């Protein structure tokens, strides 16, 4: 099954195509370089051409043509994903969705959008239409697309209230195109949503999204300091447990994260302080002030609605989620990170145990979320990288302690997830992508169903690209 890129290019030449090597290289990358492990393996990955469809009909034409000529297709939103998700390991076509960016319909509680729409543009349209906003967004709200968020993301700002993206009700409908001789248009709802959400575009291309909305507020961004880490954790847990006190973000940064990496926050923080980043609804601010009285050492150092700081710190959420790692990396290039699930049973005790074992080699950056109606905690821990062997050891020790690691130093769906086959995604790939041309190398179960997960998976096709 040899790809015939030249034939595909000729057949698609009436569409918006880019073959400029510099542009193609740039569109072949995402934020994989957060991981020194992936940087060492994926730096040379490059596609053959970029095509920017303007409509669903053009997407269908690209998929049909590439199918006929055996050309791999890797879809791209804006390439802010972290695990090489959007990188064309087998070369071929980069399907860049940025021109399909319409907000098509807005209704009470939901909207219908094209996949290339930026998260911030959806919010802008919904706020001006009817004072509604997305329930949750990636902290890359200003730059990321909704299609990339659904196909590659997990949750974010708002997850403390609404849970994760794949929880029932957080996506209503996805319209998906298959990659077959005659591509089909499928409408996925209910349980079928799991086939394509967080599947990295390996088994269908999303061309329309129906997603729920929440009432929009002029959220108050807040920084709080507490001198004691455990007390800061309790503060955050209790705050997220207050059912009537509406918040959109609760993030905890172990010292000296803010002191060392948050330039505009650092002057307002004492050495050793744990810092919290919060977003509170304006009408909940009185309740928040009352809540704070239970923690006499908690100090509100910043409120976006009443700031006396000389230098505006910007959006508070751009310190949390994976922006924390970005800020740390800018100061110390040896920093990398882990994604850790501490669950709902007793996350505070588990985090305390892990912190005692690893700090300061691993600094706790915790995001408070909700899972099945209970407060949950996840970590995007900052790791001082030394060697791959030590990184693997840190992962193993987290798992041995009972934490779940979603390894961000792997490019396959399974290794970045639960290290097992997602049967629904695999079954759907067999149906929707029979030649295996969609984002090749990202689904182990497709290539090697007997893989044992005892070492990092190295997709055989990748060595061919590197040669
Ligand atoms: C600083 C920083 C902070 C981040 N914070 C968060 C966060 O808070 N929460 C979070 O979940 N993630 C986060 N991320 C990861 C990433 O930014 C988000 O997941 C983002 O929503 C991805 O959108 P994108 O347009 O950049 O997608 P891309 O990176 O372009 O694509 C992501 C994946 O989706 C696939 N894809 C894109 N469009 C389609 C489509 N139409 N159909 C099928 N497949 C498609 C791609 O092939 C790829 O596998 C962060 C990353 C960075 C660098």
mmCIF file of N, CA and C and ligand atoms in Angstrom, residues 31 34 75-82 85-86 97 115 138-140 144-145 147-149 151-156 200-201 204-206 321-323 326 439, ligand 1:
data_model
loop_
_atom_site.group_PDB
_atom_site.id
_atom_site.type_symbol
_atom_site.label_atom_id
_atom_site.label_comp_id
_atom_site.label_asym_id
_atom_site.label_seq_id
_atom_site.Cartn_x
_atom_site.Cartn_y
_atom_site.Cartn_z
ATOM 1 N N UNK A 31 2.772 20.803 20.630
ATOM 2 C CA UNK A 31 3.571 21.096 21.826
ATOM 3 C C UNK A 31 4.200 19.817 22.392
ATOM 4 N N UNK A 34 7.191 19.691 25.086
ATOM 5 C CA UNK A 34 7.067 19.722 26.547
ATOM 6 C C UNK A 34 7.767 18.503 27.151
ATOM 7 N N UNK A 75 -5.196 15.207 11.096
ATOM 8 C CA UNK A 75 -5.986 16.436 11.228
ATOM 9 C C UNK A 75 -5.322 17.378 12.228
ATOM 10 N N UNK A 76 -5.509 18.668 11.964
ATOM 11 C CA UNK A 76 -4.909 19.689 12.818
ATOM 12 C C UNK A 76 -5.921 20.785 13.117
ATOM 13 N N UNK A 77 -6.013 21.132 14.428
ATOM 14 C CA UNK A 77 -6.780 22.315 14.796
ATOM 15 C C UNK A 77 -5.804 23.479 14.743
ATOM 16 N N UNK A 78 -5.217 23.815 15.931
ATOM 17 C CA UNK A 78 -4.134 24.800 15.903
ATOM 18 C C UNK A 78 -2.840 24.227 16.477
ATOM 19 N N UNK A 79 -2.816 22.912 16.720
ATOM 20 C CA UNK A 79 -1.555 22.273 17.117
ATOM 21 C C UNK A 79 -1.073 22.649 18.504
ATOM 22 N N UNK A 80 -2.000 22.847 19.453
ATOM 23 C CA UNK A 80 -1.580 23.116 20.832
ATOM 24 C C UNK A 80 -1.597 21.850 21.684
ATOM 25 N N UNK A 81 -1.910 20.716 21.065
ATOM 26 C CA UNK A 81 -1.893 19.446 21.803
ATOM 27 C C UNK A 81 -0.482 19.119 22.280
ATOM 28 N N UNK A 82 -0.386 18.260 23.270
ATOM 29 C CA UNK A 82 0.904 18.073 23.937
ATOM 30 C C UNK A 82 1.654 16.787 23.626
ATOM 31 N N UNK A 85 0.058 14.548 19.284
ATOM 32 C CA UNK A 85 -1.260 14.102 18.794
ATOM 33 C C UNK A 85 -1.495 14.500 17.347
ATOM 34 N N UNK A 86 -1.095 15.734 17.027
ATOM 35 C CA UNK A 86 -1.413 16.283 15.710
ATOM 36 C C UNK A 86 -0.223 16.168 14.758
ATOM 37 N N UNK A 97 -7.955 22.445 9.854
ATOM 38 C CA UNK A 97 -9.382 22.753 9.925
ATOM 39 C C UNK A 97 -9.685 24.237 10.181
ATOM 40 N N UNK A 115 -15.645 22.695 13.563
ATOM 41 C CA UNK A 115 -14.554 22.249 14.440
ATOM 42 C C UNK A 115 -13.372 23.203 14.528
ATOM 43 N N UNK A 138 -10.233 24.493 27.507
ATOM 44 C CA UNK A 138 -8.807 24.305 27.733
ATOM 45 C C UNK A 138 -8.204 25.653 28.099
ATOM 46 N N UNK A 139 -7.135 25.647 28.887
ATOM 47 C CA UNK A 139 -6.516 26.936 29.222
ATOM 48 C C UNK A 139 -5.908 27.589 27.982
ATOM 49 N N UNK A 140 -5.849 26.856 26.868
ATOM 50 C CA UNK A 140 -5.441 27.442 25.585
ATOM 51 C C UNK A 140 -6.652 28.052 24.856
ATOM 52 N N UNK A 144 -6.778 27.639 20.883
ATOM 53 C CA UNK A 144 -7.121 26.263 20.485
ATOM 54 C C UNK A 144 -8.510 26.187 19.865
ATOM 55 N N UNK A 145 -8.707 25.136 19.033
ATOM 56 C CA UNK A 145 -10.008 24.939 18.400
ATOM 57 C C UNK A 145 -10.875 23.988 19.225
ATOM 58 N N UNK A 147 -12.624 21.584 17.873
ATOM 59 C CA UNK A 147 -12.417 20.232 17.332
ATOM 60 C C UNK A 147 -11.216 19.565 17.984
ATOM 61 N N UNK A 148 -10.125 20.327 18.136
ATOM 62 C CA UNK A 148 -8.918 19.792 18.779
ATOM 63 C C UNK A 148 -9.162 19.496 20.244
ATOM 64 N N UNK A 149 -9.972 20.331 20.893
ATOM 65 C CA UNK A 149 -10.284 20.112 22.318
ATOM 66 C C UNK A 149 -11.030 18.788 22.483
ATOM 67 N N UNK A 151 -11.219 16.219 20.235
ATOM 68 C CA UNK A 151 -10.481 15.044 19.740
ATOM 69 C C UNK A 151 -9.204 14.784 20.533
ATOM 70 N N UNK A 152 -8.684 15.837 21.200
ATOM 71 C CA UNK A 152 -7.398 15.641 21.868
ATOM 72 C C UNK A 152 -7.352 16.045 23.323
ATOM 73 N N UNK A 153 -8.304 16.866 23.776
ATOM 74 C CA UNK A 153 -8.242 17.389 25.139
ATOM 75 C C UNK A 153 -9.003 16.532 26.132
ATOM 76 N N UNK A 154 -9.071 17.011 27.351
ATOM 77 C CA UNK A 154 -9.702 16.199 28.394
ATOM 78 C C UNK A 154 -10.668 16.994 29.278
ATOM 79 N N UNK A 155 -10.410 18.247 29.450
ATOM 80 C CA UNK A 155 -11.228 19.075 30.346
ATOM 81 C C UNK A 155 -10.433 20.320 30.639
ATOM 82 N N UNK A 156 -10.814 21.065 31.629
ATOM 83 C CA UNK A 156 -10.037 22.265 31.918
ATOM 84 C C UNK A 156 -10.795 23.213 32.809
ATOM 85 N N UNK A 200 -7.972 11.363 18.883
ATOM 86 C CA UNK A 200 -6.881 11.989 18.109
ATOM 87 C C UNK A 200 -7.169 11.991 16.598
ATOM 88 N N UNK A 201 -8.417 11.921 16.202
ATOM 89 C CA UNK A 201 -8.702 11.892 14.761
ATOM 90 C C UNK A 201 -8.199 10.632 14.091
ATOM 91 N N UNK A 204 -12.009 9.086 12.349
ATOM 92 C CA UNK A 204 -13.048 9.896 11.721
ATOM 93 C C UNK A 204 -12.724 11.365 11.912
ATOM 94 N N UNK A 205 -13.234 12.181 11.015
ATOM 95 C CA UNK A 205 -12.982 13.625 11.083
ATOM 96 C C UNK A 205 -14.269 14.318 11.509
ATOM 97 N N UNK A 206 -14.167 15.110 12.560
ATOM 98 C CA UNK A 206 -15.329 15.822 13.098
ATOM 99 C C UNK A 206 -15.564 17.081 12.258
ATOM 100 N N UNK A 321 -3.808 24.609 34.626
ATOM 101 C CA UNK A 321 -3.801 23.534 33.633
ATOM 102 C C UNK A 321 -2.412 23.453 32.992
ATOM 103 N N UNK A 322 -2.306 23.298 31.692
ATOM 104 C CA UNK A 322 -0.936 23.110 31.193
ATOM 105 C C UNK A 322 -0.192 24.407 30.924
ATOM 106 N N UNK A 323 -0.764 25.532 31.321
ATOM 107 C CA UNK A 323 -0.002 26.773 31.273
ATOM 108 C C UNK A 323 1.040 26.817 32.385
ATOM 109 N N UNK A 326 4.134 25.432 30.955
ATOM 110 C CA UNK A 326 4.705 26.361 29.972
ATOM 111 C C UNK A 326 5.479 27.478 30.679
ATOM 112 N N UNK A 439 -4.277 9.464 10.971
ATOM 113 C CA UNK A 439 -3.289 9.699 12.038
ATOM 114 C C UNK A 439 -2.557 8.415 12.444
HETATM 115 C C1 LIG B 1 -0.184 25.822 27.444
HETATM 116 C C2 LIG B 1 -1.124 24.660 27.212
HETATM 117 C C3 LIG B 1 -2.235 24.516 28.033
HETATM 118 C C4 LIG B 1 -3.151 23.457 27.816
HETATM 119 N N1 LIG B 1 -4.231 23.321 28.649
HETATM 120 C C5 LIG B 1 -5.118 22.319 28.419
HETATM 121 C C6 LIG B 1 -6.290 22.177 29.221
HETATM 122 O O1 LIG B 1 -6.567 22.983 30.099
HETATM 123 N N2 LIG B 1 -7.122 21.144 28.950
HETATM 124 C C7 LIG B 1 -6.902 20.279 27.912
HETATM 125 O O2 LIG B 1 -7.706 19.366 27.708
HETATM 126 N N3 LIG B 1 -5.821 20.408 27.119
HETATM 127 C C8 LIG B 1 -4.935 21.403 27.338
HETATM 128 N N4 LIG B 1 -3.867 21.563 26.503
HETATM 129 C C9 LIG B 1 -3.776 20.742 25.289
HETATM 130 C C10 LIG B 1 -4.456 21.431 24.061
HETATM 131 O O3 LIG B 1 -4.176 22.818 24.077
HETATM 132 C C11 LIG B 1 -5.953 21.284 24.058
HETATM 133 O O4 LIG B 1 -6.348 19.955 24.119
HETATM 134 C C12 LIG B 1 -6.565 21.988 22.827
HETATM 135 O O5 LIG B 1 -7.942 22.083 23.007
HETATM 136 C C13 LIG B 1 -6.248 21.307 21.522
HETATM 137 O O6 LIG B 1 -6.808 22.084 20.475
HETATM 138 P P1 LIG B 1 -6.019 22.323 19.106
HETATM 139 O O7 LIG B 1 -6.901 23.066 18.186
HETATM 140 O O8 LIG B 1 -4.691 22.897 19.349
HETATM 141 O O9 LIG B 1 -5.874 20.812 18.633
HETATM 142 P P2 LIG B 1 -4.637 20.054 17.893
HETATM 143 O O10 LIG B 1 -3.467 20.052 18.780
HETATM 144 O O11 LIG B 1 -4.447 20.637 16.548
HETATM 145 O O12 LIG B 1 -5.260 18.629 17.758
HETATM 146 C C14 LIG B 1 -5.461 17.811 18.873
HETATM 147 C C15 LIG B 1 -5.882 16.420 18.398
HETATM 148 O O13 LIG B 1 -7.174 16.487 17.830
HETATM 149 C C16 LIG B 1 -7.181 16.003 16.475
HETATM 150 N N5 LIG B 1 -8.156 16.829 15.745
HETATM 151 C C17 LIG B 1 -8.175 18.180 15.630
HETATM 152 N N6 LIG B 1 -9.278 18.566 14.954
HETATM 153 C C18 LIG B 1 -9.966 17.445 14.636
HETATM 154 C C19 LIG B 1 -11.181 17.181 13.931
HETATM 155 N N7 LIG B 1 -11.926 18.174 13.407
HETATM 156 N N8 LIG B 1 -11.587 15.898 13.789
HETATM 157 C C20 LIG B 1 -10.850 14.875 14.300
HETATM 158 N N9 LIG B 1 -9.692 15.064 14.978
HETATM 159 C C21 LIG B 1 -9.263 16.329 15.144
HETATM 160 C C22 LIG B 1 -5.743 16.162 16.001
HETATM 161 O O14 LIG B 1 -5.420 15.246 14.989
HETATM 162 C C23 LIG B 1 -4.986 15.858 17.294
HETATM 163 O O15 LIG B 1 -4.865 14.472 17.459
HETATM 164 C C24 LIG B 1 -2.927 22.568 26.741
HETATM 165 C C25 LIG B 1 -1.796 22.717 25.925
HETATM 166 C C26 LIG B 1 -0.901 23.757 26.149
HETATM 167 C C27 LIG B 1 0.282 23.899 25.238
#
